[in-house]
Coordinates of C-alpha atoms in Angstrom, one line a residue:
M157 CA -28.7 -12.6 16.8
K158 CA -31.3 -12.3 14.2
T159 CA -30.9 -14.8 11.3
T160 CA -32.9 -15.7 8.3
K161 CA -34.4 -19.2 8.3
I162 CA -34.1 -21.1 5.1
N163 CA -37.7 -22.4 5.1
K164 CA -39.0 -18.8 4.8
Y165 CA -37.7 -18.4 1.2
P166 CA -37.8 -20.4 -2.0
L167 CA -35.2 -23.0 -2.7
R168 CA -33.7 -20.9 -5.4
L169 CA -32.9 -18.2 -2.8
A170 CA -31.3 -20.8 -0.6
V171 CA -29.0 -21.8 -3.5
S172 CA -28.3 -18.1 -4.1
Q173 CA -27.3 -17.5 -0.5
A174 CA -25.1 -20.6 -0.5
L175 CA -23.3 -19.4 -3.6
I176 CA -22.7 -16.0 -2.0
L177 CA -21.2 -17.7 1.0
F178 CA -19.0 -19.9 -1.3
S179 CA -17.6 -16.7 -2.8
Y180 CA -17.2 -15.0 0.5
V181 CA -15.1 -17.9 1.9
T182 CA -13.0 -18.0 -1.3
H183 CA -12.5 -14.3 -1.4
V184 CA -11.4 -14.0 2.3
H185 CA -9.1 -17.0 2.5
A186 CA -7.6 -17.3 -1.0
A187 CA -5.6 -14.1 -0.4
P188 CA -2.0 -14.7 0.8
V189 CA -1.5 -15.0 4.5
V190 CA 1.7 -13.1 5.4
P191 CA 3.2 -12.1 8.7
T192 CA 1.6 -8.7 9.1
D193 CA -1.0 -7.3 11.4
A194 CA -4.0 -8.8 9.8
G195 CA -6.3 -7.1 12.3
S196 CA -5.8 -3.6 11.1
V197 CA -5.3 -1.6 8.0
N198 CA -1.8 -2.0 6.6
I199 CA -0.9 1.3 4.9
P200 CA 2.7 1.2 3.7
R201 CA 4.5 4.4 4.6
P202 CA 7.7 5.1 2.6
Q203 CA 10.6 5.8 5.0
L204 CA 13.7 7.9 4.1
P205 CA 16.7 6.0 5.5
P206 CA 18.9 8.2 7.6
L207 CA 21.5 10.2 5.6
E208 CA 24.5 11.5 7.4
V209 CA 25.4 14.3 5.0
T210 CA 28.9 15.8 5.2
P211 CA 29.6 16.8 1.6
A212 CA 32.6 18.9 0.5
L213 CA 30.6 21.8 -0.7
P214 CA 31.3 25.6 -0.5
Q215 CA 29.5 27.5 2.2
E216 CA 27.1 30.2 1.4
T217 CA 29.4 33.1 2.4
L218 CA 30.2 36.3 0.5
P219 CA 33.9 37.0 -0.4
E220 CA 35.8 38.8 2.3
S221 CA 36.0 42.0 0.2
E222 CA 32.2 42.1 -0.1
T223 CA 31.6 41.1 3.5
N224 CA 33.6 44.0 4.7
A225 CA 31.9 46.4 2.4
D226 CA 29.4 49.0 3.5
S227 CA 26.1 47.0 3.8
N228 CA 24.2 50.1 2.6
V229 CA 25.9 50.0 -0.8
K230 CA 23.4 48.9 -3.5
V231 CA 23.8 47.9 -7.1
V232 CA 21.5 48.1 -10.1
V233 CA 21.1 44.6 -11.4
K234 CA 21.3 44.4 -15.2
A235 CA 21.2 40.6 -15.4
F236 CA 22.2 37.4 -13.6
E237 CA 24.8 35.0 -15.0
F238 CA 25.1 31.4 -13.7
S239 CA 28.0 28.9 -13.7
G240 CA 27.9 25.2 -12.9
N241 CA 24.2 24.8 -13.8
E242 CA 23.8 21.7 -15.9
Q243 CA 20.3 20.5 -14.8
F244 CA 18.5 23.8 -15.4
S245 CA 19.2 26.4 -18.1
T246 CA 20.4 30.0 -17.3
E247 CA 17.0 31.2 -18.8
T248 CA 15.1 29.0 -16.3
L249 CA 17.1 30.2 -13.3
S250 CA 17.1 33.8 -14.4
G251 CA 13.3 33.6 -14.6
L252 CA 13.2 33.0 -10.9
L253 CA 14.9 36.3 -10.2
T254 CA 13.1 38.8 -12.5
G255 CA 11.9 40.8 -9.5
Y256 CA 15.5 41.8 -8.8
I257 CA 16.4 42.9 -12.3
G258 CA 16.4 46.5 -13.4
R259 CA 16.4 48.0 -9.9
E260 CA 18.7 48.7 -7.0
V261 CA 19.3 45.8 -4.7
S262 CA 21.2 45.4 -1.5
F263 CA 23.6 42.7 -0.5
A264 CA 20.9 41.2 1.7
E265 CA 18.6 41.0 -1.3
L266 CA 21.3 39.4 -3.4
N267 CA 21.5 36.7 -0.7
E268 CA 17.8 36.3 -0.9
A269 CA 18.1 35.7 -4.7
V270 CA 20.8 33.1 -4.0
T271 CA 18.5 31.4 -1.5
K272 CA 15.6 31.4 -4.0
V273 CA 17.7 29.5 -6.6
K274 CA 19.0 27.0 -4.0
Q275 CA 15.4 26.3 -2.8
F276 CA 14.4 25.8 -6.4
Y277 CA 17.0 23.0 -6.7
R278 CA 16.0 21.5 -3.4
N279 CA 12.3 21.5 -4.4
N280 CA 13.2 19.5 -7.5
G281 CA 15.0 16.8 -5.6
Y282 CA 18.6 18.1 -5.8
F283 CA 19.0 18.0 -2.0
L284 CA 22.8 18.5 -2.0
A285 CA 22.7 21.6 -4.3
Q286 CA 24.5 24.7 -3.1
V287 CA 24.3 28.2 -4.6
V288 CA 26.8 30.9 -3.8
L289 CA 27.9 34.4 -4.8
P290 CA 31.5 34.0 -6.0
A291 CA 34.1 36.7 -5.4
Q292 CA 33.2 39.8 -7.5
D293 CA 33.8 43.5 -7.0
L294 CA 30.3 44.8 -6.6
V295 CA 31.3 48.0 -4.8
K296 CA 33.1 49.5 -7.8
Q297 CA 30.1 48.8 -9.9
S298 CA 27.6 50.2 -7.6
D299 CA 27.1 53.3 -9.7
Q300 CA 26.2 51.4 -12.9
S301 CA 24.1 48.5 -14.0
T302 CA 25.8 45.3 -13.0
V303 CA 25.7 41.6 -14.2
I304 CA 25.7 39.5 -11.1
N305 CA 27.5 36.1 -11.2
I306 CA 26.0 33.2 -9.3
Q307 CA 27.7 29.9 -8.9
V308 CA 25.8 26.6 -8.6
I309 CA 27.3 23.4 -7.2
E310 CA 24.7 20.8 -8.0
G311 CA 26.2 18.0 -5.8
K312 CA 27.7 15.2 -7.9
L313 CA 28.5 11.6 -6.9
G314 CA 32.1 10.7 -6.4
E315 CA 32.4 7.0 -5.5
L316 CA 29.6 4.7 -4.5
K317 CA 30.4 1.8 -2.2
V318 CA 28.1 -1.0 -1.1
E319 CA 28.6 -2.9 2.1
A320 CA 26.5 -6.1 2.4
G321 CA 26.0 -8.0 5.7
E322 CA 26.1 -11.7 6.3
G323 CA 23.8 -13.7 4.0
I324 CA 23.3 -10.7 1.6
N325 CA 24.3 -11.0 -2.0
Q326 CA 27.0 -8.3 -2.4
S327 CA 27.0 -8.3 -6.2
F328 CA 23.2 -8.1 -6.5
M329 CA 22.8 -5.4 -3.9
S330 CA 25.6 -3.4 -5.7
D331 CA 23.7 -3.7 -9.0
L332 CA 20.5 -2.4 -7.3
S333 CA 22.4 0.4 -5.6
H334 CA 24.0 1.6 -8.9
N335 CA 20.8 1.4 -10.8
G336 CA 20.4 4.7 -12.7
I337 CA 23.4 6.5 -11.2
A338 CA 27.1 6.5 -11.8
S339 CA 30.1 8.5 -10.7
G340 CA 29.8 12.1 -11.9
D341 CA 26.0 12.1 -11.9
V342 CA 24.2 14.6 -9.9
I343 CA 22.8 13.1 -6.7
T344 CA 19.0 13.5 -6.5
E345 CA 16.1 11.9 -4.6
Q346 CA 15.3 10.1 -7.9
S347 CA 18.7 8.4 -8.1
L348 CA 20.7 7.5 -5.0
V349 CA 18.0 8.2 -2.4
R350 CA 15.4 6.4 -4.5
N351 CA 17.5 3.3 -4.7
V352 CA 18.1 3.4 -0.9
I353 CA 14.4 3.8 -0.2
L354 CA 13.4 0.9 -2.6
I355 CA 16.1 -1.5 -1.2
N356 CA 15.0 -0.6 2.3
A357 CA 11.4 -1.5 1.4
L358 CA 12.4 -5.1 0.5
P359 CA 11.6 -7.7 3.2
G360 CA 14.3 -8.9 5.5
V361 CA 16.9 -6.1 4.8
R362 CA 17.7 -2.8 6.3
A363 CA 19.4 -0.2 4.1
T364 CA 21.2 3.0 5.3
S365 CA 23.4 5.4 3.5
I366 CA 26.2 7.8 4.5
L367 CA 27.5 10.7 2.4
S368 CA 31.1 11.9 2.9
P369 CA 33.3 14.5 1.1
G370 CA 34.5 13.3 -2.3
A371 CA 38.0 13.6 -3.8
E372 CA 36.9 16.4 -6.1
P373 CA 35.4 19.7 -5.1
G374 CA 31.6 19.6 -5.3
T375 CA 31.4 15.8 -5.1
S376 CA 30.3 13.4 -2.3
D377 CA 31.1 9.8 -1.9
A378 CA 28.2 7.5 -0.8
T379 CA 28.3 4.3 1.2
I380 CA 25.2 2.2 1.2
S381 CA 25.0 -0.5 3.9
V382 CA 22.6 -3.4 3.5
E383 CA 22.1 -5.5 6.7
P384 CA 19.9 -8.6 7.1
E385 CA 17.0 -8.6 9.5
N386 CA 15.5 -11.7 11.1
K387 CA 15.8 -14.8 8.8
V388 CA 12.4 -16.1 9.9
I389 CA 9.4 -14.2 11.1
G390 CA 5.8 -15.1 11.5
Y391 CA 2.7 -15.3 13.6
A392 CA 0.2 -17.7 15.0
G393 CA -3.1 -17.2 16.7
I394 CA -6.8 -18.0 17.2
N395 CA -9.8 -15.9 16.7
T396 CA -13.6 -15.8 16.2
Y397 CA -13.4 -13.9 12.9
G398 CA -14.6 -16.9 10.9
N399 CA -17.9 -17.1 9.0
P400 CA -20.6 -18.7 11.1
Y401 CA -21.4 -21.3 8.4
T402 CA -17.8 -22.6 8.2
G403 CA -17.0 -22.1 11.9
R404 CA -16.4 -18.8 13.7
E405 CA -13.5 -20.2 15.8
T406 CA -10.4 -20.5 13.6
A407 CA -6.7 -21.1 14.2
F408 CA -4.2 -19.5 11.8
A409 CA -0.5 -19.2 11.3
G410 CA 1.9 -17.6 8.9
V411 CA 5.7 -17.8 8.3
A412 CA 8.1 -15.8 6.1
V413 CA 11.6 -16.8 5.3
N414 CA 13.7 -13.9 4.3
N415 CA 16.7 -13.7 1.9
L416 CA 16.8 -17.3 0.6
A417 CA 18.9 -15.9 -2.3
G418 CA 20.3 -13.0 -0.3
R419 CA 18.4 -10.6 -2.6
G420 CA 15.7 -9.1 -0.3
D421 CA 13.5 -12.0 -1.4
Q422 CA 10.9 -13.6 0.7
L423 CA 9.1 -17.0 0.8
T424 CA 5.8 -17.0 2.7
F425 CA 3.5 -19.8 4.0
G426 CA 0.1 -19.4 5.6
G427 CA -2.7 -21.5 6.8
R428 CA -6.1 -21.4 8.5
I429 CA -8.5 -24.0 9.8
S430 CA -11.8 -23.7 11.6
R431 CA -12.6 -25.6 14.8
N432 CA -14.7 -28.3 13.0
E433 CA -12.5 -28.3 9.9
D434 CA -15.3 -27.0 7.8
L435 CA -12.7 -24.5 6.5
K436 CA -9.2 -25.3 5.5
A437 CA -7.0 -22.8 3.7
F438 CA -3.3 -22.8 2.7
N439 CA -1.2 -20.5 0.6
I440 CA 2.4 -20.1 -0.4
G441 CA 4.1 -17.1 -2.0
Y442 CA 7.5 -15.9 -3.2
A443 CA 8.5 -12.3 -4.0
T444 CA 11.9 -11.0 -5.2
P445 CA 13.3 -7.9 -6.9
V446 CA 14.2 -8.3 -10.5
F447 CA 16.7 -6.3 -12.6
S448 CA 16.3 -3.2 -10.3
P449 CA 15.0 -2.4 -6.8
A450 CA 12.0 -0.8 -8.6
N451 CA 10.7 -4.1 -9.9
V452 CA 9.3 -6.8 -7.6
L453 CA 8.0 -10.1 -8.9
S454 CA 5.4 -11.9 -6.8
L455 CA 4.2 -15.5 -7.4
G456 CA 1.5 -17.2 -5.3
Y457 CA -0.7 -20.2 -4.9
S458 CA -3.7 -20.8 -2.5
L459 CA -6.0 -23.6 -1.8
V460 CA -9.3 -23.4 0.1
E461 CA -11.7 -26.2 1.0
Y462 CA -14.9 -25.6 2.8
S463 CA -18.4 -26.9 3.6
L464 CA -21.3 -24.9 4.9
N465 CA -23.2 -25.8 8.1
G466 CA -25.9 -24.1 10.1
Q467 CA -29.0 -23.4 8.0
F468 CA -27.2 -24.7 4.9
K469 CA -26.2 -28.1 6.3
D470 CA -29.2 -29.9 4.9
I471 CA -28.5 -28.9 1.3
D472 CA -24.9 -30.4 1.5
A473 CA -23.1 -27.3 0.2
K474 CA -19.3 -27.5 -0.1
G475 CA -16.5 -26.6 -2.5
N476 CA -12.9 -25.7 -3.1
S477 CA -10.9 -23.2 -5.0
Q478 CA -7.3 -22.8 -6.2
Y479 CA -5.7 -19.5 -7.1
F480 CA -2.5 -19.1 -9.1
T481 CA -1.2 -15.6 -9.1
A482 CA 1.7 -13.7 -10.7
Y483 CA 2.3 -9.9 -10.4
L484 CA 5.0 -7.5 -11.4
D485 CA 5.1 -4.3 -9.4
R486 CA 7.2 -1.4 -10.6
S487 CA 7.9 1.8 -8.8
M488 CA 7.7 4.5 -11.4
Y489 CA 8.5 7.4 -9.1
R490 CA 9.8 7.4 -5.5
D491 CA 11.2 10.0 -3.2
S492 CA 11.1 10.4 0.6
R493 CA 7.4 11.6 0.6
K494 CA 5.7 10.3 -2.5
G495 CA 5.6 7.5 -5.0
V496 CA 3.8 6.1 -8.0
N497 CA 3.6 2.4 -8.7
L498 CA 2.5 0.3 -11.7
R499 CA 1.2 -3.2 -11.4
L500 CA 0.7 -5.8 -14.1
G501 CA -0.3 -9.4 -13.3
G502 CA -2.8 -12.1 -13.6
I503 CA -4.8 -14.7 -11.6
Y504 CA -6.0 -18.1 -12.7
K505 CA -8.8 -19.4 -10.6
E506 CA -10.2 -23.0 -10.4
L507 CA -13.5 -22.9 -8.6
K508 CA -15.8 -25.8 -7.6
D509 CA -19.1 -25.2 -5.7
E510 CA -21.4 -28.1 -5.0
I511 CA -24.9 -28.3 -3.6
G512 CA -25.7 -31.9 -3.2
L513 CA -29.4 -31.6 -2.5
F514 CA -30.0 -30.0 -5.9
S515 CA -27.2 -31.8 -7.8
V516 CA -25.5 -28.5 -8.5
N517 CA -21.9 -28.9 -9.5
N518 CA -20.7 -25.4 -10.5
R519 CA -17.2 -26.0 -11.8
R520 CA -15.6 -23.2 -13.7
D521 CA -12.2 -21.6 -14.4
I522 CA -11.5 -17.9 -14.5
A523 CA -8.4 -16.4 -16.2
E524 CA -7.9 -12.7 -15.7
V525 CA -5.3 -10.0 -16.3
E526 CA -4.9 -6.9 -14.2
L527 CA -3.3 -3.5 -14.9
G528 CA -3.2 -1.0 -12.1
V529 CA -1.6 2.2 -10.9
S530 CA -1.4 3.5 -7.4
G531 CA 0.2 6.5 -5.7
E532 CA 0.9 7.7 -2.2
W533 CA 2.1 10.9 -0.7
I534 CA 2.9 12.2 2.8
T535 CA 2.3 15.8 3.7
A536 CA 5.3 18.1 4.6
G537 CA 4.5 17.7 8.3
G538 CA 4.7 13.9 8.0
D539 CA 1.4 13.4 9.9
V540 CA -1.0 12.7 7.0
M541 CA -0.7 10.0 4.2
Y542 CA -2.9 9.7 1.2
Q543 CA -3.3 6.7 -1.2
L544 CA -5.1 6.3 -4.5
G545 CA -5.3 3.2 -6.6
L546 CA -7.0 2.4 -9.9
S547 CA -7.0 -1.0 -11.5
A548 CA -8.7 -2.5 -14.6
T549 CA -9.2 -6.3 -14.8
G550 CA -10.2 -8.2 -17.9
G551 CA -11.0 -11.9 -17.8
H552 CA -12.8 -14.9 -19.1
V553 CA -15.1 -17.4 -17.4
S554 CA -15.2 -21.0 -18.6
F555 CA -17.8 -23.4 -17.2
K556 CA -16.6 -27.0 -16.8
D557 CA -20.1 -28.5 -16.1
S558 CA -22.6 -28.6 -18.9
L559 CA -25.6 -28.2 -16.6
A560 CA -24.1 -25.2 -14.8
E561 CA -23.3 -23.7 -18.2
L562 CA -26.8 -24.3 -19.4
V563 CA -28.4 -22.6 -16.4
D564 CA -26.0 -19.7 -16.7
R565 CA -26.9 -18.9 -20.3
T566 CA -30.6 -19.7 -20.5
S567 CA -33.5 -17.5 -19.5
L568 CA -34.4 -19.9 -16.6
G569 CA -32.6 -17.7 -14.1
G570 CA -29.3 -17.6 -15.8
L571 CA -27.1 -14.6 -15.4
G572 CA -24.9 -15.0 -18.5
T573 CA -21.6 -14.8 -16.7
Q574 CA -19.7 -17.1 -19.0
G575 CA -17.3 -15.4 -21.5
D576 CA -15.3 -12.2 -21.3
F577 CA -15.8 -9.6 -18.6
M578 CA -14.2 -6.3 -17.5
R579 CA -14.3 -4.6 -14.1
V580 CA -12.7 -1.5 -12.7
N581 CA -11.7 -0.9 -9.1
L582 CA -10.9 2.4 -7.3
I583 CA -9.5 2.7 -3.8
A584 CA -8.7 5.8 -1.7
N585 CA -7.2 6.0 1.7
R586 CA -6.3 8.8 4.1
N587 CA -4.4 8.2 7.4
Q588 CA -3.6 10.9 9.9
I589 CA -1.7 10.9 13.1
F590 CA -2.5 13.8 15.4
E591 CA -0.1 15.4 17.9
N592 CA -2.0 13.8 20.8
G593 CA -1.4 10.3 19.2
I594 CA -4.9 9.7 17.8
N595 CA -4.8 7.9 14.5
W596 CA -7.7 8.6 12.2
A597 CA -8.1 6.5 9.0
L598 CA -10.6 6.9 6.1
R599 CA -11.1 4.5 3.2
A600 CA -13.3 4.3 0.2
D601 CA -13.7 1.5 -2.4
Y602 CA -15.6 1.4 -5.7
Q603 CA -16.2 -1.3 -8.3
A604 CA -17.9 -1.1 -11.7
A605 CA -18.3 -3.9 -14.4
N606 CA -19.5 -4.2 -17.9
Q607 CA -21.8 -7.2 -17.4
N608 CA -23.0 -9.7 -14.8
L609 CA -19.9 -11.1 -13.0
D610 CA -19.2 -14.5 -11.6
I611 CA -19.6 -14.5 -7.8
A612 CA -15.8 -14.8 -7.4
E613 CA -15.4 -11.4 -9.1
K614 CA -18.0 -9.5 -7.2
M615 CA -17.3 -6.9 -4.6
G616 CA -17.9 -7.6 -0.9
I617 CA -20.5 -5.2 0.6
G618 CA -19.9 -5.7 4.3
A619 CA -18.3 -9.1 3.6
V620 CA -15.0 -8.1 5.1
N621 CA -14.9 -5.1 7.3
R622 CA -12.5 -2.6 5.9
W623 CA -10.6 -2.2 9.1
R624 CA -10.9 -5.5 11.0
Q625 CA -11.1 -8.9 9.3
F626 CA -14.6 -9.9 10.3
A627 CA -18.2 -9.6 9.3
Y628 CA -21.2 -11.7 10.1
L629 CA -23.5 -11.0 7.2
P630 CA -21.6 -11.2 3.9
S631 CA -23.2 -9.8 0.7
L632 CA -21.8 -9.5 -2.8
A633 CA -22.4 -6.8 -5.5
N634 CA -21.6 -6.6 -9.1
E635 CA -20.8 -3.0 -8.7
G636 CA -21.0 -0.7 -5.7
W637 CA -19.1 1.3 -3.1
M638 CA -17.9 1.1 0.5
V639 CA -16.8 3.9 2.8
G640 CA -15.3 3.5 6.2
T641 CA -13.5 5.1 9.1
E642 CA -11.5 4.1 12.1
V643 CA -10.2 6.1 15.1
K644 CA -7.7 4.6 17.5
K645 CA -5.1 5.7 20.1
D646 CA -2.2 3.9 21.7
F647 CA -1.8 4.3 25.5
I648 CA 1.6 3.1 26.8
V649 CA 1.4 1.2 30.1
S650 CA 4.1 2.2 32.5
N651 CA 2.6 0.8 35.7
P652 CA 5.2 -1.5 37.3
S653 CA 2.5 -3.8 38.6
L654 CA 1.3 -4.5 35.1
K655 CA 4.6 -5.9 33.7
V656 CA 2.9 -8.2 31.2
L657 CA 1.0 -5.3 29.5
Q658 CA 2.8 -2.8 27.3
A659 CA 0.1 -0.8 25.6
V660 CA -3.7 -0.5 25.3
T661 CA -5.3 0.7 22.1
P662 CA -9.0 1.5 22.1
Y663 CA -10.6 2.0 18.7
A664 CA -14.0 2.6 17.1
F665 CA -15.0 2.0 13.5
Y666 CA -17.9 2.6 11.1
D667 CA -18.4 1.5 7.5
F668 CA -21.3 1.8 5.0
G669 CA -21.8 0.2 1.6
N670 CA -24.3 0.0 -1.1
G671 CA -24.2 -2.2 -4.2
K672 CA -26.0 -3.4 -7.3
I673 CA -26.3 -7.1 -7.1
N674 CA -26.3 -7.7 -10.8
H675 CA -25.4 -5.5 -13.8
D676 CA -28.4 -6.9 -15.7
P677 CA -30.8 -7.9 -12.9
L678 CA -33.3 -10.7 -13.0
S679 CA -35.8 -8.7 -11.0
S680 CA -36.3 -5.2 -9.6
D681 CA -34.9 -6.3 -6.2
N682 CA -31.3 -5.7 -7.1
H683 CA -29.6 -3.7 -4.3
V684 CA -27.9 -4.6 -1.1
L685 CA -26.9 -2.3 1.7
S686 CA -24.6 -2.9 4.7
R687 CA -23.9 -0.7 7.8
H688 CA -21.3 -2.0 10.3
Y689 CA -20.0 -0.2 13.4
G690 CA -18.3 -1.1 16.6
V691 CA -15.8 -0.5 19.3
G692 CA -12.8 -2.5 20.6
V693 CA -9.6 -2.7 22.4
D694 CA -6.2 -4.1 21.5
F695 CA -3.9 -5.2 24.4
T696 CA -0.3 -5.4 23.4
M697 CA 1.7 -7.6 25.8
V698 CA 5.3 -8.7 26.3
K699 CA 6.9 -11.2 23.9
Q700 CA 4.7 -9.9 21.0
W701 CA 1.4 -11.1 22.2
V702 CA -1.7 -9.1 21.2
L703 CA -5.2 -9.7 22.5
S704 CA -8.0 -8.0 20.6
T705 CA -11.7 -7.7 21.6
T706 CA -14.4 -6.1 19.6
Y707 CA -18.2 -5.6 19.9
S708 CA -20.0 -4.7 16.6
I709 CA -23.4 -4.2 15.1
Q710 CA -24.1 -4.9 11.5
D711 CA -27.3 -4.2 9.5
R712 CA -27.8 -5.7 6.1
A713 CA -30.7 -5.0 3.8
V714 CA -31.3 -6.9 0.6
E715 CA -34.2 -5.7 -1.6
G716 CA -37.0 -8.1 -1.4
A717 CA -35.9 -9.6 2.0
P718 CA -36.2 -8.6 5.6
T719 CA -33.3 -6.6 7.1
D720 CA -30.9 -8.7 9.1
T721 CA -29.0 -7.4 12.2
A722 CA -26.1 -9.1 13.8
Y723 CA -24.8 -8.2 17.3
T724 CA -21.4 -9.9 17.7
L725 CA -18.5 -10.1 20.1
W726 CA -15.2 -10.8 18.4
G727 CA -11.9 -11.9 19.9
Q728 CA -8.4 -12.7 18.8
L729 CA -5.2 -13.8 20.5
K730 CA -2.1 -13.5 18.3
K731 CA 1.6 -13.9 18.8
D732 CA 4.3 -12.6 16.4
F733 CA 7.7 -14.1 16.3

């Protein structure tokens, strides 16, 4: 391991490096710790609950008189008339069939026209729509221009029933299920199916739906079943993913309690501690749907206390942070393959960084508001998922220590971070699963800002690997970008002599980033670069144990300083329950 000795640089650089580590520790450990696989990218994939569809709808068959007619008989189509079409006008549907008008068409071509109209409905989310040729005497009209009648059965809802399992609030789930749809409405992916998908996405519940013939022709009754999953889930483990200056060896745990109110709500607790207790982190969060399954309110609190050792031990660097978060996420559009989400929220941060040797007591509060939009879509084959996200954050930094404020706003090395700021973040993901089981993930991140940011608002350039939660050489940038990729494949173990081992997942990753340290730099040395790559293996064992091992190489280059290279072996043992 090649590391930079503190006595090779001015004291001011030592302070700067310590502050970077302060922010790194806060950034990594202030985020909620929830019972998910923290060792890999968590890309949500919308799932369409199984629909057993048996609607009472007409079949696409020609009337008997036509079916028995000579298939060689053709008619000259003058126009098409439609009945039962409420969602689309006759002009819109006729526009789909202009190629059949004004010429002779066969019965087979008429059926093609019917199929084209039906596919148009299906493509627009009317997945129960049926289109048929009603009984009409086409043979007698075969020698003259004919108006063809087409009947549309759009697929309406009859009765909607909701069945809630033990511990689930029946009334609340019924309200969520009926959101935006009532008896007599046309069933679409943006009504009934959307509600089922959104309920199914809530923690601790599993929603399924069944369609059956309704009492009236052309209608279907729906039954949505909402069953509880495990009341308590969580994980615990140990790893060497910690920062070397607060202790690489850490123990961590997280617990989630589902359905406290029977509403698909979730209460989470998480914690982490390093071996020498130089890092202690705790967080708590609560999330619940509000008013509709499309709205989820999340509240959170986190506390981090830390002190730096190693080459920073002699300067007595330590600190703590508290984060208070509130977010409202709304699904603006959702079907079985794509969705658009809107986020509005805010964070209040109380930060305290101390460097005893220099009597630095950098206490400040940051209040910020975030507005974001994100979208995801799955290809028709279901093997590729894309995600895009854009967020804008505006905030205000207030110093609570007069000396720290003076240093920040003067020309004696101050960056002028106090006051209002604005930053924009962009994220893009692509995840593909090949037929041979290989999973290939790509990710890109970008941040821009209108001024010099507080270190707690800067972007990590190599600070947290984009695919595995570790990095040895953290760096922060006011604005910059990161790109990364990971390839992995699961191998199921079927050897009877290896009963404890269920699967082996080798993987390789690479990421690269470049950033501008400050918006308005104090010197020409203002860029940082990080390159990180490695290979590893996850061993999935019985009783939900997972052992992960990784070897990685990270290069970091900061302008004006020698390049650092870290060769590191990482390990983690984790159990889910």
